[in-house]
Short mmCIF file of C-alpha atoms in Angstrom, two decimals:
data_model
loop_
_atom_site.label_atom_id
_atom_site.label_comp_id
_atom_site.label_asym_id
_atom_site.label_seq_id
_atom_site.Cartn_x
_atom_site.Cartn_y
_atom_site.Cartn_z
CA MET T 1 109.66 100.84 92.32
CA HIS T 2 110.99 103.92 94.76
CA GLU T 3 108.42 102.00 97.46
CA VAL T 4 111.10 99.47 98.24
CA SER T 5 113.46 102.11 99.53
CA LEU T 6 110.90 103.90 101.10
CA MET T 7 109.55 100.87 102.77
CA ALA T 8 112.58 99.75 103.84
CA THR T 9 113.06 103.32 105.45
CA ALA T 10 109.86 102.66 107.17
CA VAL T 11 110.85 99.56 108.87
CA GLU T 12 113.76 100.86 109.87
CA VAL T 13 112.82 104.09 111.88
CA ALA T 14 109.76 102.05 113.18
CA GLU T 15 111.83 99.50 114.61
CA GLN T 16 113.97 102.20 116.49
CA HIS T 17 111.13 103.61 118.04
CA ALA T 18 109.90 100.41 118.92
CA ARG T 19 113.21 99.25 120.65
CA ASP T 20 113.18 102.84 122.22
CA ALA T 21 109.69 101.99 123.65
CA GLY T 22 110.88 98.86 125.28
CA GLY T 23 109.12 96.94 122.57
CA THR T 24 110.03 93.31 120.89
CA ARG T 25 107.52 93.20 118.10
CA ILE T 26 105.74 95.34 115.83
CA ARG T 27 102.28 94.50 115.41
CA VAL T 28 100.97 97.07 113.15
CA LEU T 29 102.24 99.36 111.02
CA ARG T 30 100.47 102.53 110.04
CA VAL T 31 101.64 105.01 107.13
CA ARG T 32 100.10 108.34 105.76
CA ILE T 33 100.59 108.36 101.68
CA GLY T 34 99.59 111.96 100.18
CA GLU T 35 97.52 111.20 96.84
CA ALA T 36 100.26 113.46 94.91
CA SER T 37 103.27 111.64 96.36
CA GLY T 38 104.08 109.52 93.57
CA VAL T 39 103.65 106.40 95.82
CA VAL T 40 101.55 103.38 94.73
CA ARG T 41 99.32 102.07 97.34
CA GLU T 42 99.77 98.55 96.20
CA ALA T 43 103.56 98.47 95.61
CA LEU T 44 103.69 99.64 98.82
CA GLU T 45 101.80 96.92 100.28
CA PHE T 46 104.18 94.50 97.97
CA ALA T 47 106.97 96.09 99.28
CA PHE T 48 105.80 95.86 102.81
CA GLU T 49 105.94 92.35 102.71
CA ALA T 50 109.10 92.18 101.41
CA VAL T 51 111.36 93.91 103.74
CA THR T 52 109.64 93.18 106.81
CA VAL T 53 110.65 89.81 106.79
CA GLY T 54 113.11 89.22 109.54
CA THR T 55 112.83 92.28 110.96
CA MET T 56 110.37 93.00 114.09
CA ALA T 57 107.48 93.94 112.07
CA GLU T 58 107.73 90.39 110.12
CA GLY T 59 104.03 89.66 110.12
CA ALA T 60 102.81 92.84 111.16
CA SER T 61 99.68 94.34 109.59
CA PHE T 62 100.20 96.86 107.75
CA ASP T 63 97.87 100.20 107.19
CA VAL T 64 98.04 102.61 104.83
CA GLN T 65 95.62 106.41 105.14
CA VAL T 66 95.70 107.83 101.71
CA VAL T 67 95.69 111.62 102.21
CA PRO T 68 93.65 113.61 99.90
CA THR T 69 95.39 116.39 97.85
CA LEU T 70 94.32 120.21 98.65
CA CYS T 71 95.11 122.51 96.75
CA TYR T 72 95.56 126.66 97.00
CA CYS T 73 94.15 128.72 94.19
CA SER T 74 95.57 132.09 94.31
CA ASN T 75 92.79 133.83 92.45
CA CYS T 76 89.97 132.84 94.55
CA LYS T 77 92.49 133.07 97.86
CA GLU T 78 90.61 129.17 98.73
CA GLU T 79 91.63 125.96 98.79
CA PHE T 80 89.98 123.17 96.74
CA THR T 81 90.12 119.32 96.47
CA PRO T 82 91.17 118.34 92.73
CA THR T 83 89.29 115.92 90.68
CA SER T 84 92.11 114.76 88.50
CA VAL T 85 96.06 115.14 87.81
CA PHE T 86 95.11 118.52 86.37
CA ARG T 87 94.38 120.89 89.80
CA GLU T 88 92.02 122.61 88.19
CA CYS T 89 90.16 125.24 90.41
CA PRO T 90 86.27 124.25 90.24
CA THR T 91 85.64 128.24 91.02
CA CYS T 92 87.30 130.07 88.34
CA GLY T 93 89.13 127.29 86.28
CA SER T 94 92.97 128.36 86.74
CA PHE T 95 95.41 125.80 87.45
CA SER T 96 96.93 125.67 91.23
CA ALA T 97 100.60 125.02 91.46
CA ASP T 98 100.14 125.20 95.03
CA ILE T 99 99.72 121.75 96.85
CA ARG T 100 98.84 122.31 100.17
CA GLN T 101 97.92 118.40 101.17
CA GLY T 102 98.55 115.21 99.38
CA MET T 103 102.05 115.24 99.15
CA GLU T 104 102.78 113.07 102.77
CA LEU T 105 104.97 109.98 103.04
CA GLU T 106 104.68 109.62 106.99
CA LEU T 107 105.38 106.62 108.84
CA ALA T 108 101.98 107.47 111.40
CA SER T 109 102.46 105.24 114.23
CA LEU T 110 102.90 101.45 115.54
CA GLU T 111 101.16 99.12 117.75
CA VAL T 112 104.18 97.28 119.82
CA THR T 113 104.33 94.72 122.41
CA MET A 1 103.34 91.56 130.58
CA CYS A 2 100.25 92.64 129.93
CA GLN A 3 99.70 96.59 129.72
CA GLY A 4 95.93 95.92 129.24
CA CYS A 5 94.49 94.51 132.71
CA GLY A 6 97.71 95.62 134.61
CA CYS A 7 98.63 91.58 135.38
CA GLY A 8 102.42 91.38 135.68
CA ASP A 9 105.05 88.45 136.13
CA VAL A 10 105.83 87.43 139.76
CA GLU A 11 109.52 87.67 140.47
CA GLY A 12 111.48 84.52 139.10
CA TYR A 13 111.97 81.65 141.75
CA ALA A 14 112.85 77.84 142.19
CA ILE A 15 111.33 74.79 144.07
CA ASP A 16 114.08 73.09 145.42
CA GLY A 17 116.71 74.58 142.61
CA VAL A 18 114.14 73.76 140.10
CA PRO A 19 112.96 77.28 138.31
CA ALA A 20 109.16 77.39 138.12
CA VAL A 21 106.91 78.83 136.00
CA SER A 22 106.11 82.46 137.18
CA ALA A 23 102.77 82.87 138.14
CA GLN A 24 101.09 85.98 137.34
CA VAL A 25 99.04 88.82 139.85
CA ASP A 26 96.85 91.24 138.99
CA SER A 27 96.96 94.64 139.78
CA ASP A 28 94.39 93.79 143.27
CA GLY A 29 97.22 91.41 144.09
CA ALA A 30 95.08 88.38 143.27
CA LEU A 31 96.50 85.37 141.74
CA HIS A 32 95.81 85.43 137.82
CA ASP A 33 93.23 83.42 136.51
CA ALA A 34 93.66 82.99 132.67
CA ALA A 35 90.28 80.61 133.09
CA THR A 36 88.31 83.29 134.11
CA HIS A 37 90.30 87.08 133.39
CA THR A 38 90.70 86.26 129.35
CA HIS A 39 91.29 89.08 127.75
CA GLU A 40 92.20 89.62 123.98
CA HIS A 41 96.15 89.98 123.01
CA ASP A 42 95.18 93.41 121.67
CA VAL A 43 95.22 94.81 124.77
CA ASP A 44 98.66 94.28 124.96
CA HIS A 45 99.66 96.47 121.83
CA ARG A 46 101.28 100.14 122.97
CA HIS A 47 100.55 102.53 120.45
CA LEU A 48 103.47 104.47 119.74
CA PRO A 49 102.67 107.67 117.74
CA VAL A 50 105.76 108.12 115.24
CA HIS A 51 104.62 110.78 112.92
CA VAL A 52 108.33 110.79 110.79
CA SER A 53 108.78 111.56 107.11
CA LEU A 54 109.87 108.70 105.37
CA LEU A 55 111.86 111.01 103.22
CA ALA A 56 113.30 112.80 106.59
CA LYS A 57 116.77 110.95 106.54
CA ASN A 58 117.16 111.54 102.40
CA ASP A 59 116.05 115.54 103.21
CA ARG A 60 118.46 115.97 105.59
CA ILE A 61 121.39 115.13 103.78
CA ALA A 62 119.87 117.23 100.57
CA GLU A 63 120.17 120.00 102.93
CA ARG A 64 123.84 119.65 103.57
CA ASN A 65 124.37 118.80 100.02
CA ARG A 66 122.77 122.16 99.12
CA GLY A 67 124.57 124.10 101.92
CA TYR A 68 127.68 122.66 101.11
CA PHE A 69 127.64 123.47 97.26
CA MET A 70 126.09 126.65 98.34
CA ALA A 71 129.10 127.18 100.67
CA LYS A 72 131.26 126.12 97.15
CA GLY A 73 129.39 128.42 95.15
CA VAL A 74 128.29 125.66 92.72
CA VAL A 75 125.54 125.93 90.96
CA VAL A 76 123.75 122.51 91.03
CA VAL A 77 120.90 121.62 88.14
CA SER A 78 119.76 117.67 87.79
CA ILE A 79 118.13 116.34 84.81
CA ALA A 80 115.35 114.04 84.88
CA SER A 81 113.31 112.31 82.15
CA SER A 82 112.14 108.57 80.94
CA PRO A 83 115.25 106.85 78.98
CA GLY A 84 115.88 108.26 75.99
CA SER A 85 114.92 111.48 76.26
CA GLY A 86 118.16 112.86 75.10
CA LYS A 87 119.46 113.65 78.87
CA THR A 88 122.85 112.68 77.56
CA ALA A 89 122.89 114.52 74.34
CA LEU A 90 121.77 117.83 76.04
CA ILE A 91 124.91 117.59 78.32
CA GLU A 92 127.18 116.48 76.42
CA ARG A 93 126.29 119.38 73.67
CA THR A 94 126.34 121.83 77.14
CA LEU A 95 129.76 121.14 78.10
CA HIS A 96 131.03 121.61 74.04
CA ASP A 97 129.17 124.77 73.55
CA MET A 98 129.85 126.22 76.95
CA ALA A 99 133.47 124.92 77.29
CA ASP A 100 135.22 128.57 77.53
CA THR A 101 132.20 129.91 79.34
CA PHE A 102 131.75 128.41 82.47
CA GLU A 103 133.37 125.06 84.11
CA ALA A 104 131.25 122.46 84.54
CA GLY A 105 131.26 118.96 86.34
CA VAL A 106 128.41 115.95 85.93
CA ILE A 107 127.25 113.18 88.20
CA VAL A 108 125.36 110.69 85.80
CA GLY A 109 123.50 107.92 87.18
CA ASP A 110 122.41 104.71 85.65
CA LEU A 111 121.49 101.24 86.62
CA ALA A 112 124.18 99.78 84.89
CA THR A 113 127.32 100.23 82.83
CA ASP A 114 129.49 103.75 82.81
CA ASN A 115 128.82 104.18 78.84
CA ASP A 116 127.00 107.93 79.51
CA ALA A 117 130.43 108.85 82.00
CA ARG A 118 132.66 107.74 78.94
CA ARG A 119 130.72 109.42 76.22
CA LEU A 120 130.82 112.99 78.69
CA ALA A 121 134.50 112.68 79.74
CA ARG A 122 135.22 113.31 75.76
CA ALA A 123 134.12 116.72 76.40
CA GLU A 124 136.93 116.66 79.31
CA ALA A 125 134.59 117.78 82.00
CA PRO A 126 134.66 115.90 85.17
CA VAL A 127 132.52 113.06 84.99
CA ALA A 128 131.27 110.87 88.51
CA GLN A 129 129.42 107.85 87.42
CA ILE A 130 126.99 106.29 89.90
CA THR A 131 125.42 102.88 89.15
CA THR A 132 122.74 102.45 91.33
CA GLY A 133 122.72 98.50 90.66
CA THR A 134 118.92 97.96 90.67
CA VAL A 135 117.54 101.18 92.63
CA CYS A 136 116.02 103.38 90.27
CA HIS A 137 116.60 106.86 91.27
CA LEU A 138 119.35 108.41 92.61
CA ASP A 139 119.16 109.94 96.32
CA ALA A 140 121.10 112.55 98.28
CA ASP A 141 123.51 110.24 100.45
CA MET A 142 124.63 109.13 96.77
CA ILE A 143 125.44 112.77 95.48
CA ALA A 144 126.95 113.18 99.30
CA ASN A 145 129.67 110.04 98.25
CA SER A 146 130.15 111.94 94.74
CA ILE A 147 131.48 115.16 95.90
CA PRO A 148 134.66 114.19 96.77
CA ARG A 149 135.69 113.08 92.91
CA PHE A 150 135.22 116.65 92.16
CA ASP A 151 137.45 120.33 93.00
CA LEU A 152 134.00 122.13 93.62
CA ASP A 153 136.32 125.23 93.96
CA ALA A 154 137.11 125.18 89.91
CA LEU A 155 133.31 124.40 89.41
CA ASP A 156 130.85 126.73 88.39
CA LEU A 157 127.95 124.25 87.42
CA LEU A 158 127.51 120.41 88.32
CA ILE A 159 124.66 118.95 86.27
CA VAL A 160 123.33 115.63 87.39
CA GLU A 161 122.19 113.13 85.32
CA ASN A 162 119.27 110.97 86.84
CA VAL A 163 118.21 107.60 86.62
CA GLY A 164 116.34 107.52 83.47
CA ASN A 165 112.75 107.16 85.03
CA LEU A 166 109.79 109.74 85.26
CA VAL A 167 108.24 107.95 88.64
CA CYS A 168 110.82 107.97 91.23
CA PRO A 169 113.56 110.31 91.08
CA ALA A 170 110.31 112.84 91.55
CA ALA A 171 110.40 111.90 95.69
CA TYR A 172 114.35 112.47 96.34
CA ASP A 173 115.50 115.81 97.18
CA LEU A 174 119.18 115.83 96.23
CA GLY A 175 120.40 119.24 97.13
CA GLU A 176 120.00 120.57 93.55
CA ASP A 177 119.03 124.31 93.02
CA ALA A 178 117.10 123.81 90.14
CA ARG A 179 115.33 120.43 88.84
CA VAL A 180 114.64 120.06 84.87
CA VAL A 181 112.57 117.42 83.55
CA LEU A 182 112.72 116.42 79.70
CA MET A 183 110.43 115.24 77.24
CA SER A 184 111.40 114.19 73.69
CA VAL A 185 108.67 115.10 70.77
CA THR A 186 108.90 111.26 70.22
CA GLU A 187 107.21 110.04 73.58
CA GLY A 188 103.98 111.51 72.92
CA GLU A 189 102.12 114.78 73.98
CA ASP A 190 100.55 113.74 77.11
CA LYS A 191 103.67 112.66 79.19
CA PRO A 192 102.85 115.37 82.08
CA ALA A 193 99.60 113.98 82.45
CA LYS A 194 101.18 110.55 82.84
CA TYR A 195 103.51 111.49 85.56
CA PRO A 196 102.22 114.68 86.90
CA THR A 197 104.27 114.27 90.12
CA MET A 198 107.29 114.44 88.69
CA PHE A 199 106.57 117.42 86.03
CA GLN A 200 104.75 119.13 89.27
CA GLY A 201 108.10 119.64 90.99
CA ALA A 202 110.13 120.98 88.11
CA ASP A 203 111.77 124.48 87.96
CA ALA A 204 111.77 123.95 84.17
CA VAL A 205 110.31 121.23 81.73
CA VAL A 206 112.50 120.73 78.15
CA ILE A 207 110.95 119.94 75.03
CA THR A 208 113.64 118.02 73.08
CA LYS A 209 114.63 116.59 69.94
CA THR A 210 112.50 119.23 68.36
CA ASP A 211 114.09 118.41 64.89
CA MET A 212 111.89 115.49 64.50
CA THR A 213 108.59 117.35 65.41
CA ASP A 214 107.04 116.37 62.02
CA ALA A 215 108.26 112.90 61.81
CA ALA A 216 106.70 112.29 65.47
CA HIS A 217 103.39 113.78 64.08
CA PHE A 218 104.21 115.77 67.64
CA ASP A 219 101.35 118.42 68.75
CA ARG A 220 103.19 120.95 70.26
CA ASP A 221 100.45 123.16 71.04
CA ALA A 222 98.83 120.06 73.26
CA ALA A 223 101.99 119.07 75.11
CA LEU A 224 102.52 122.72 75.99
CA GLY A 225 98.74 122.54 77.48
CA TYR A 226 99.48 119.37 79.40
CA ILE A 227 102.70 120.89 80.84
CA ARG A 228 100.72 124.06 81.58
CA ARG A 229 98.01 122.60 83.24
CA VAL A 230 100.09 120.44 85.30
CA ALA A 231 103.16 122.34 86.46
CA PRO A 232 101.59 126.27 85.78
CA ASP A 233 104.85 127.89 87.27
CA THR A 234 107.63 126.03 85.43
CA GLU A 235 109.31 127.19 82.26
CA ILE A 236 109.25 125.43 79.34
CA LEU A 237 111.59 125.29 76.41
CA GLU A 238 111.82 123.62 73.44
CA LEU A 239 115.28 122.62 71.92
CA SER A 240 117.38 120.32 69.69
CA SER A 241 120.67 118.79 70.99
CA LEU A 242 121.52 117.68 67.32
CA ASN A 243 120.73 121.04 65.29
CA GLY A 244 121.16 123.27 67.99
CA ASP A 245 117.83 124.59 67.70
CA GLY A 246 116.98 126.50 70.84
CA MET A 247 119.89 126.28 72.93
CA GLY A 248 120.12 129.25 73.61
CA SER A 249 116.91 129.31 75.91
CA TRP A 250 118.76 126.43 77.44
CA TYR A 251 122.19 128.53 77.98
CA GLY A 252 120.30 131.56 78.97
CA PHE A 253 118.30 129.53 81.50
CA LEU A 254 121.59 128.30 83.12
CA ASP A 255 122.95 131.27 83.08
CA ARG A 256 120.26 132.83 85.19
CA ARG A 257 121.36 130.38 87.64
CA LEU A 258 124.39 130.75 87.89
CA LYS A 259 124.11 134.47 87.88
CA ALA A 260 121.77 134.49 91.02
CA ARG A 261 124.65 132.62 93.00
#
């Protein structure tokens, strides 16, 4: 459940940005989560409810954008979208250790008032 | 104030000393008439692009740790696994076998108790126990706060034993030089497939408790296959901290890291 720590950080960063912009309430909080990041969407949503209580983001809507995994095959010299946790190149069948996209854990944007 | 339609509060004023409720004017100067000029309150919302990594703070501290360890000439190796895979046993044996070869210290993380620290302290190496309370992983700040417990100038190697957990520690860079993930033969061959994030970030995967391979009906080829598919570039070691089989390959791994510094 490191989702709780991550969410606490997200809210902390969000409050700072909202305050800097002269806002008092965070209405929408959007995050981008990579498919291969190891973070579970449902756990993140649960954590959001828990850690926003008493903050500027209490009652805000929470929007999770899942970023699909994109790997690079060093044999074929091209990117591909893996179909399982085994990042197997659909062209040559080799396994990729080079994840180009899908590890994101990012606070993307806010709507503040 | 409404950013959407441009209406705003008129300067506060009072009538006969009694503060009046502010009237609102629209951007064209006309009095704001909420009855005819309705708008969704969504238009009040201001969009703020942020694009900050949730791990940015941890990653900054981890980089600072890394730079500090490098300046002190200390190689840092972290070890992660599920609970009971033999992290403490491997470290215990390493401290014992290598006592005359290199100076090592250990940071050990657990939710509670200092049992592991007391176990490791028997080897007379400096040990710091981090009890995380409810936190399921170590983070870079915990490592930074443990550094003053050691005389780094006297150390060659610092081993960080993470909290027993194959999920959460994967996300947190500690500032280590190498990340080692353990899986024991008693856990089943498909651990790498079940916890791919942890394994894909490993510089080495160590299969432990090989003395129990037969008793556990461990399918070695299947396990190696899973590891290679999830982490094609990782180094794979197999050993038993109990009978010492394969410990040489582990010491070789550490030695290469120490020589590289």
